[in-house]
Amino acid sequence: YKEINIPYVFRNKISPARRLSGGGTVFHDKGNVNFTFILNKKNKKVDFKAHTLPIVKYLQTIGLNPEFSERNDLFLSRKKI
């Protein structure tokens, strides 16, 4: 709740949800791309870098140079994507 405008969220009937991965607040609306990995395994530790690598490789094929941070974030030109 520290990262959202609570009156705005409820006034506009936006349903906030907590992501298990952390990573701060995001807003999902038309025109953006979001992805989720659903795993069925006993080990609850997720290797975000391994799962994000295909996205990094694709972005490189279209001439972009994403960077993967220690906090499991992807950056382009020092901006989080």
mmCIF file of N, CA, C and O in Angstrom:
data_model
loop_
_atom_site.group_PDB
_atom_site.id
_atom_site.type_symbol
_atom_site.label_atom_id
_atom_site.label_comp_id
_atom_site.label_asym_id
_atom_site.label_seq_id
_atom_site.Cartn_x
_atom_site.Cartn_y
_atom_site.Cartn_z
ATOM 1 N N TYR A 1 0.807 -1.209 0.000
ATOM 2 C CA TYR A 1 0.000 0.000 0.000
ATOM 3 C C TYR A 1 0.845 1.266 0.000
ATOM 4 O O TYR A 1 0.332 2.343 -0.253
ATOM 5 N N LYS A 2 2.144 1.117 0.264
ATOM 6 C CA LYS A 2 3.025 2.286 0.235
ATOM 7 C C LYS A 2 3.242 2.799 -1.176
ATOM 8 O O LYS A 2 3.575 3.951 -1.365
ATOM 9 N N GLU A 3 3.066 1.940 -2.177
ATOM 10 C CA GLU A 3 3.393 2.303 -3.550
ATOM 11 C C GLU A 3 2.175 2.618 -4.412
ATOM 12 O O GLU A 3 2.319 2.842 -5.604
ATOM 13 N N ILE A 4 0.988 2.587 -3.840
ATOM 14 C CA ILE A 4 -0.199 2.875 -4.637
ATOM 15 C C ILE A 4 -0.982 4.041 -4.038
ATOM 16 O O ILE A 4 -0.892 4.326 -2.857
ATOM 17 N N ASN A 5 -1.734 4.691 -4.879
ATOM 18 C CA ASN A 5 -2.619 5.767 -4.450
ATOM 19 C C ASN A 5 -3.955 5.107 -4.098
ATOM 20 O O ASN A 5 -4.798 4.864 -4.970
ATOM 21 N N ILE A 6 -4.127 4.780 -2.831
ATOM 22 C CA ILE A 6 -5.278 3.989 -2.388
ATOM 23 C C ILE A 6 -6.612 4.637 -2.764
ATOM 24 O O ILE A 6 -7.479 3.952 -3.321
ATOM 25 N N PRO A 7 -6.830 5.929 -2.511
ATOM 26 C CA PRO A 7 -8.125 6.508 -2.909
ATOM 27 C C PRO A 7 -8.384 6.388 -4.418
ATOM 28 O O PRO A 7 -9.492 6.063 -4.835
ATOM 29 N N TYR A 8 -7.352 6.615 -5.238
ATOM 30 C CA TYR A 8 -7.506 6.514 -6.693
ATOM 31 C C TYR A 8 -7.851 5.084 -7.106
ATOM 32 O O TYR A 8 -8.731 4.852 -7.924
ATOM 33 N N VAL A 9 -7.136 4.118 -6.522
ATOM 34 C CA VAL A 9 -7.342 2.713 -6.858
ATOM 35 C C VAL A 9 -8.786 2.300 -6.576
ATOM 36 O O VAL A 9 -9.454 1.704 -7.415
ATOM 37 N N PHE A 10 -9.283 2.623 -5.404
ATOM 38 C CA PHE A 10 -10.641 2.213 -5.057
ATOM 39 C C PHE A 10 -11.704 3.034 -5.786
ATOM 40 O O PHE A 10 -12.730 2.491 -6.188
ATOM 41 N N ARG A 11 -11.446 4.290 -6.013
ATOM 42 C CA ARG A 11 -12.388 5.147 -6.744
ATOM 43 C C ARG A 11 -12.562 4.655 -8.183
ATOM 44 O O ARG A 11 -13.636 4.725 -8.751
ATOM 45 N N ASN A 12 -11.482 4.120 -8.772
ATOM 46 C CA ASN A 12 -11.514 3.645 -10.145
ATOM 47 C C ASN A 12 -11.696 2.135 -10.265
ATOM 48 O O ASN A 12 -11.488 1.563 -11.331
ATOM 49 N N LYS A 13 -12.043 1.501 -9.150
ATOM 50 C CA LYS A 13 -12.343 0.064 -9.113
ATOM 51 C C LYS A 13 -11.196 -0.783 -9.683
ATOM 52 O O LYS A 13 -11.397 -1.699 -10.462
ATOM 53 N N ILE A 14 -9.968 -0.426 -9.284
ATOM 54 C CA ILE A 14 -8.780 -1.188 -9.659
ATOM 55 C C ILE A 14 -8.495 -2.158 -8.520
ATOM 56 O O ILE A 14 -8.450 -1.771 -7.360
ATOM 57 N N SER A 15 -8.306 -3.421 -8.859
ATOM 58 C CA SER A 15 -8.051 -4.443 -7.834
ATOM 59 C C SER A 15 -6.554 -4.631 -7.653
ATOM 60 O O SER A 15 -5.896 -5.243 -8.499
ATOM 61 N N PRO A 16 -5.990 -4.128 -6.561
ATOM 62 C CA PRO A 16 -4.560 -4.348 -6.331
ATOM 63 C C PRO A 16 -4.294 -5.793 -5.925
ATOM 64 O O PRO A 16 -5.136 -6.445 -5.315
ATOM 65 N N ALA A 17 -3.133 -6.293 -6.308
ATOM 66 C CA ALA A 17 -2.730 -7.652 -5.942
ATOM 67 C C ALA A 17 -1.246 -7.643 -5.642
ATOM 68 O O ALA A 17 -0.477 -6.916 -6.260
ATOM 69 N N ARG A 18 -0.833 -8.456 -4.702
ATOM 70 C CA ARG A 18 0.577 -8.565 -4.326
ATOM 71 C C ARG A 18 1.231 -9.653 -5.150
ATOM 72 O O ARG A 18 0.743 -10.775 -5.223
ATOM 73 N N ARG A 19 2.343 -9.309 -5.801
ATOM 74 C CA ARG A 19 3.092 -10.302 -6.561
ATOM 75 C C ARG A 19 4.020 -11.051 -5.609
ATOM 76 O O ARG A 19 4.678 -10.454 -4.771
ATOM 77 N N LEU A 20 4.091 -12.366 -5.766
ATOM 78 C CA LEU A 20 4.971 -13.174 -4.915
ATOM 79 C C LEU A 20 6.433 -12.845 -5.138
ATOM 80 O O LEU A 20 7.259 -12.985 -4.242
ATOM 81 N N SER A 21 6.765 -12.377 -6.329
ATOM 82 C CA SER A 21 8.159 -12.091 -6.650
ATOM 83 C C SER A 21 8.631 -10.759 -6.076
ATOM 84 O O SER A 21 9.813 -10.452 -6.133
ATOM 85 N N GLY A 22 7.712 -9.980 -5.563
ATOM 86 C CA GLY A 22 8.094 -8.642 -5.119
ATOM 87 C C GLY A 22 8.266 -7.771 -6.336
ATOM 88 O O GLY A 22 7.458 -7.806 -7.243
ATOM 89 N N GLY A 23 9.311 -6.975 -6.373
ATOM 90 C CA GLY A 23 9.601 -6.196 -7.565
ATOM 91 C C GLY A 23 8.867 -4.883 -7.671
ATOM 92 O O GLY A 23 8.953 -4.207 -8.677
ATOM 93 N N GLY A 24 8.121 -4.515 -6.669
ATOM 94 C CA GLY A 24 7.461 -3.222 -6.701
ATOM 95 C C GLY A 24 6.122 -3.246 -7.398
ATOM 96 O O GLY A 24 5.623 -4.280 -7.811
ATOM 97 N N THR A 25 5.570 -2.081 -7.553
ATOM 98 C CA THR A 25 4.231 -1.923 -8.095
ATOM 99 C C THR A 25 4.258 -1.834 -9.616
ATOM 100 O O THR A 25 5.108 -1.174 -10.188
ATOM 101 N N VAL A 26 3.319 -2.494 -10.251
ATOM 102 C CA VAL A 26 3.137 -2.389 -11.693
ATOM 103 C C VAL A 26 1.661 -2.152 -11.971
ATOM 104 O O VAL A 26 0.806 -2.494 -11.168
ATOM 105 N N PHE A 27 1.386 -1.552 -13.122
ATOM 106 C CA PHE A 27 0.011 -1.327 -13.525
ATOM 107 C C PHE A 27 -0.200 -2.027 -14.852
ATOM 108 O O PHE A 27 0.538 -1.807 -15.805
ATOM 109 N N HIS A 28 -1.177 -2.907 -14.917
ATOM 110 C CA HIS A 28 -1.474 -3.659 -16.132
ATOM 111 C C HIS A 28 -2.652 -3.001 -16.834
ATOM 112 O O HIS A 28 -3.748 -2.962 -16.300
ATOM 113 N N ASP A 29 -2.396 -2.475 -18.014
ATOM 114 C CA ASP A 29 -3.465 -1.883 -18.796
ATOM 115 C C ASP A 29 -3.246 -2.211 -20.267
ATOM 116 O O ASP A 29 -2.311 -2.933 -20.621
ATOM 117 N N LYS A 30 -4.121 -1.696 -21.113
ATOM 118 C CA LYS A 30 -4.011 -1.962 -22.544
ATOM 119 C C LYS A 30 -2.700 -1.403 -23.086
ATOM 120 O O LYS A 30 -2.262 -0.338 -22.692
ATOM 121 N N GLY A 31 -2.080 -2.170 -23.975
ATOM 122 C CA GLY A 31 -0.884 -1.694 -24.639
ATOM 123 C C GLY A 31 0.420 -2.129 -24.002
ATOM 124 O O GLY A 31 1.485 -1.818 -24.514
ATOM 125 N N ASN A 32 0.364 -2.846 -22.891
ATOM 126 C CA ASN A 32 1.627 -3.323 -22.330
ATOM 127 C C ASN A 32 1.665 -4.845 -22.391
ATOM 128 O O ASN A 32 0.670 -5.497 -22.663
ATOM 129 N N VAL A 33 2.839 -5.401 -22.174
ATOM 130 C CA VAL A 33 3.028 -6.846 -22.224
ATOM 131 C C VAL A 33 3.430 -7.326 -20.842
ATOM 132 O O VAL A 33 4.317 -6.753 -20.203
ATOM 133 N N ASN A 34 2.781 -8.351 -20.387
ATOM 134 C CA ASN A 34 3.080 -8.936 -19.084
ATOM 135 C C ASN A 34 3.237 -10.437 -19.265
ATOM 136 O O ASN A 34 2.662 -11.021 -20.171
ATOM 137 N N PHE A 35 4.018 -11.036 -18.398
ATOM 138 C CA PHE A 35 4.166 -12.486 -18.468
ATOM 139 C C PHE A 35 4.201 -13.074 -17.074
ATOM 140 O O PHE A 35 4.573 -12.413 -16.115
ATOM 141 N N THR A 36 3.772 -14.313 -17.000
ATOM 142 C CA THR A 36 3.731 -15.045 -15.737
ATOM 143 C C THR A 36 4.260 -16.442 -15.990
ATOM 144 O O THR A 36 3.970 -17.042 -17.022
ATOM 145 N N PHE A 37 5.016 -16.948 -15.043
ATOM 146 C CA PHE A 37 5.472 -18.329 -15.115
ATOM 147 C C PHE A 37 4.732 -19.121 -14.048
ATOM 148 O O PHE A 37 4.750 -18.757 -12.876
ATOM 149 N N ILE A 38 4.077 -20.181 -14.464
ATOM 150 C CA ILE A 38 3.374 -21.053 -13.538
ATOM 151 C C ILE A 38 4.140 -22.367 -13.515
ATOM 152 O O ILE A 38 4.285 -23.028 -14.547
ATOM 153 N N LEU A 39 4.634 -22.726 -12.353
ATOM 154 C CA LEU A 39 5.468 -23.914 -12.224
ATOM 155 C C LEU A 39 4.802 -24.944 -11.331
ATOM 156 O O LEU A 39 4.126 -24.598 -10.367
ATOM 157 N N ASN A 40 5.021 -26.175 -11.650
ATOM 158 C CA ASN A 40 4.516 -27.263 -10.822
ATOM 159 C C ASN A 40 5.729 -28.059 -10.345
ATOM 160 O O ASN A 40 6.129 -29.032 -10.954
ATOM 161 N N LYS A 41 6.326 -27.555 -9.280
ATOM 162 C CA LYS A 41 7.489 -28.256 -8.760
ATOM 163 C C LYS A 41 7.550 -28.092 -7.248
ATOM 164 O O LYS A 41 7.006 -27.146 -6.691
ATOM 165 N N LYS A 42 8.217 -29.009 -6.621
ATOM 166 C CA LYS A 42 8.287 -29.002 -5.155
ATOM 167 C C LYS A 42 9.184 -27.900 -4.627
ATOM 168 O O LYS A 42 8.908 -27.307 -3.609
ATOM 169 N N ASN A 43 10.282 -27.640 -5.339
ATOM 170 C CA ASN A 43 11.193 -26.588 -4.914
ATOM 171 C C ASN A 43 10.552 -25.239 -5.219
ATOM 172 O O ASN A 43 10.323 -24.908 -6.365
ATOM 173 N N LYS A 44 10.269 -24.463 -4.212
ATOM 174 C CA LYS A 44 9.566 -23.203 -4.406
ATOM 175 C C LYS A 44 10.487 -22.068 -4.853
ATOM 176 O O LYS A 44 10.018 -21.008 -5.187
ATOM 177 N N LYS A 45 11.788 -22.303 -4.860
ATOM 178 C CA LYS A 45 12.709 -21.264 -5.313
ATOM 179 C C LYS A 45 12.678 -21.187 -6.837
ATOM 180 O O LYS A 45 12.867 -22.174 -7.528
ATOM 181 N N VAL A 46 12.437 -20.000 -7.355
ATOM 182 C CA VAL A 46 12.323 -19.800 -8.793
ATOM 183 C C VAL A 46 13.605 -19.154 -9.309
ATOM 184 O O VAL A 46 14.098 -18.194 -8.735
ATOM 185 N N ASP A 47 14.122 -19.685 -10.400
ATOM 186 C CA ASP A 47 15.302 -19.120 -11.043
ATOM 187 C C ASP A 47 14.827 -18.104 -12.083
ATOM 188 O O ASP A 47 14.593 -18.428 -13.244
ATOM 189 N N PHE A 48 14.639 -16.862 -11.643
ATOM 190 C CA PHE A 48 14.095 -15.824 -12.512
ATOM 191 C C PHE A 48 14.992 -15.571 -13.721
ATOM 192 O O PHE A 48 14.510 -15.330 -14.817
ATOM 193 N N LYS A 49 16.280 -15.648 -13.514
ATOM 194 C CA LYS A 49 17.197 -15.389 -14.624
ATOM 195 C C LYS A 49 17.014 -16.434 -15.722
ATOM 196 O O LYS A 49 16.948 -16.093 -16.904
ATOM 197 N N ALA A 50 16.886 -17.685 -15.351
ATOM 198 C CA ALA A 50 16.699 -18.746 -16.344
ATOM 199 C C ALA A 50 15.377 -18.575 -17.082
ATOM 200 O O ALA A 50 15.299 -18.804 -18.296
ATOM 201 N N HIS A 51 14.345 -18.156 -16.389
ATOM 202 C CA HIS A 51 13.039 -17.992 -17.016
ATOM 203 C C HIS A 51 12.968 -16.733 -17.880
ATOM 204 O O HIS A 51 12.193 -16.661 -18.822
ATOM 205 N N THR A 52 13.764 -15.744 -17.542
ATOM 206 C CA THR A 52 13.748 -14.479 -18.282
ATOM 207 C C THR A 52 14.718 -14.505 -19.467
ATOM 208 O O THR A 52 14.594 -13.696 -20.383
ATOM 209 N N LEU A 53 15.640 -15.428 -19.474
ATOM 210 C CA LEU A 53 16.643 -15.501 -20.538
ATOM 211 C C LEU A 53 16.042 -15.542 -21.949
ATOM 212 O O LEU A 53 16.542 -14.853 -22.840
ATOM 213 N N PRO A 54 14.962 -16.299 -22.208
ATOM 214 C CA PRO A 54 14.382 -16.266 -23.558
ATOM 215 C C PRO A 54 13.905 -14.865 -23.969
ATOM 216 O O PRO A 54 14.010 -14.488 -25.138
ATOM 217 N N ILE A 55 13.415 -14.094 -23.030
ATOM 218 C CA ILE A 55 12.978 -12.728 -23.320
ATOM 219 C C ILE A 55 14.184 -11.864 -23.660
ATOM 220 O O ILE A 55 14.167 -11.095 -24.618
ATOM 221 N N VAL A 56 15.249 -12.013 -22.880
ATOM 222 C CA VAL A 56 16.489 -11.276 -23.142
ATOM 223 C C VAL A 56 17.020 -11.618 -24.529
ATOM 224 O O VAL A 56 17.365 -10.733 -25.320
ATOM 225 N N LYS A 57 17.057 -12.892 -24.854
ATOM 226 C CA LYS A 57 17.581 -13.319 -26.154
ATOM 227 C C LYS A 57 16.735 -12.773 -27.295
ATOM 228 O O LYS A 57 17.270 -12.343 -28.319
ATOM 229 N N TYR A 58 15.414 -12.774 -27.134
ATOM 230 C CA TYR A 58 14.567 -12.218 -28.190
ATOM 231 C C TYR A 58 14.830 -10.721 -28.359
ATOM 232 O O TYR A 58 14.977 -10.236 -29.482
ATOM 233 N N LEU A 59 14.868 -9.990 -27.263
ATOM 234 C CA LEU A 59 15.110 -8.549 -27.359
ATOM 235 C C LEU A 59 16.437 -8.257 -28.052
ATOM 236 O O LEU A 59 16.550 -7.296 -28.808
ATOM 237 N N GLN A 60 17.430 -9.111 -27.837
ATOM 238 C CA GLN A 60 18.720 -8.940 -28.508
ATOM 239 C C GLN A 60 18.597 -9.147 -30.013
ATOM 240 O O GLN A 60 19.278 -8.487 -30.779
ATOM 241 N N THR A 61 17.697 -10.052 -30.449
ATOM 242 C CA THR A 61 17.536 -10.295 -31.885
ATOM 243 C C THR A 61 16.921 -9.102 -32.606
ATOM 244 O O THR A 61 17.054 -8.983 -33.824
ATOM 245 N N ILE A 62 16.235 -8.223 -31.877
ATOM 246 C CA ILE A 62 15.644 -7.038 -32.510
ATOM 247 C C ILE A 62 16.461 -5.782 -32.200
ATOM 248 O O ILE A 62 15.980 -4.664 -32.293
ATOM 249 N N GLY A 63 17.722 -6.015 -31.789
ATOM 250 C CA GLY A 63 18.657 -4.905 -31.648
ATOM 251 C C GLY A 63 18.642 -4.198 -30.302
ATOM 252 O O GLY A 63 19.228 -3.134 -30.163
ATOM 253 N N LEU A 64 17.994 -4.772 -29.317
ATOM 254 C CA LEU A 64 17.975 -4.167 -27.985
ATOM 255 C C LEU A 64 18.983 -4.878 -27.094
ATOM 256 O O LEU A 64 19.325 -6.036 -27.324
ATOM 257 N N ASN A 65 19.460 -4.190 -26.068
ATOM 258 C CA ASN A 65 20.456 -4.763 -25.173
ATOM 259 C C ASN A 65 19.958 -4.716 -23.730
ATOM 260 O O ASN A 65 20.370 -3.855 -22.954
ATOM 261 N N PRO A 66 19.071 -5.633 -23.358
ATOM 262 C CA PRO A 66 18.553 -5.628 -21.988
ATOM 263 C C PRO A 66 19.610 -6.081 -20.988
ATOM 264 O O PRO A 66 20.533 -6.823 -21.333
ATOM 265 N N GLU A 67 19.468 -5.607 -19.776
ATOM 266 C CA GLU A 67 20.358 -6.016 -18.685
ATOM 267 C C GLU A 67 19.517 -6.634 -17.586
ATOM 268 O O GLU A 67 18.441 -6.146 -17.259
ATOM 269 N N PHE A 68 20.028 -7.704 -17.005
ATOM 270 C CA PHE A 68 19.354 -8.400 -15.916
ATOM 271 C C PHE A 68 20.013 -7.967 -14.609
ATOM 272 O O PHE A 68 21.221 -8.075 -14.457
ATOM 273 N N SER A 69 19.228 -7.449 -13.670
ATOM 274 C CA SER A 69 19.800 -6.941 -12.423
ATOM 275 C C SER A 69 19.872 -8.031 -11.358
ATOM 276 O O SER A 69 19.278 -9.100 -11.490
ATOM 277 N N GLU A 70 20.571 -7.723 -10.287
ATOM 278 C CA GLU A 70 20.677 -8.647 -9.153
ATOM 279 C C GLU A 70 19.332 -8.850 -8.466
ATOM 280 O O GLU A 70 19.140 -9.821 -7.751
ATOM 281 N N ARG A 71 18.392 -7.923 -8.677
ATOM 282 C CA ARG A 71 17.062 -8.028 -8.071
ATOM 283 C C ARG A 71 16.050 -8.687 -9.001
ATOM 284 O O ARG A 71 14.855 -8.567 -8.818
ATOM 285 N N ASN A 72 16.537 -9.356 -10.042
ATOM 286 C CA ASN A 72 15.683 -10.065 -10.996
ATOM 287 C C ASN A 72 14.847 -9.134 -11.865
ATOM 288 O O ASN A 72 13.762 -9.486 -12.302
ATOM 289 N N ASP A 73 15.348 -7.945 -12.127
ATOM 290 C CA ASP A 73 14.662 -6.993 -12.987
ATOM 291 C C ASP A 73 15.350 -6.952 -14.340
ATOM 292 O O ASP A 73 16.542 -7.226 -14.450
ATOM 293 N N LEU A 74 14.597 -6.583 -15.357
ATOM 294 C CA LEU A 74 15.164 -6.349 -16.682
ATOM 295 C C LEU A 74 15.184 -4.851 -16.937
ATOM 296 O O LEU A 74 14.212 -4.155 -16.650
ATOM 297 N N PHE A 75 16.293 -4.369 -17.498
ATOM 298 C CA PHE A 75 16.449 -2.948 -17.790
ATOM 299 C C PHE A 75 16.826 -2.754 -19.251
ATOM 300 O O PHE A 75 17.564 -3.547 -19.824
ATOM 301 N N LEU A 76 16.320 -1.671 -19.842
ATOM 302 C CA LEU A 76 16.750 -1.188 -21.148
ATOM 303 C C LEU A 76 17.118 0.261 -20.959
ATOM 304 O O LEU A 76 16.312 1.051 -20.458
ATOM 305 N N SER A 77 18.328 0.608 -21.342
ATOM 306 C CA SER A 77 18.803 1.992 -21.195
ATOM 307 C C SER A 77 18.573 2.506 -19.774
ATOM 308 O O SER A 77 18.050 3.602 -19.556
ATOM 309 N N ARG A 78 18.901 1.699 -18.814
ATOM 310 C CA ARG A 78 18.797 2.016 -17.381
ATOM 311 C C ARG A 78 17.359 2.255 -16.912
ATOM 312 O O ARG A 78 17.134 2.807 -15.853
ATOM 313 N N LYS A 79 16.373 1.818 -17.707
ATOM 314 C CA LYS A 79 14.970 1.917 -17.306
ATOM 315 C C LYS A 79 14.403 0.529 -17.151
ATOM 316 O O LYS A 79 14.576 -0.333 -18.019
ATOM 317 N N LYS A 80 13.704 0.304 -16.058
ATOM 318 C CA LYS A 80 13.117 -1.013 -15.797
ATOM 319 C C LYS A 80 12.003 -1.307 -16.785
ATOM 320 O O LYS A 80 11.171 -0.455 -17.063
ATOM 321 N N ILE A 81 12.046 -2.515 -17.334
ATOM 322 C CA ILE A 81 10.975 -2.938 -18.244
ATOM 323 C C ILE A 81 10.286 -4.151 -17.669
ATOM 324 O O ILE A 81 10.809 -4.840 -16.823
#
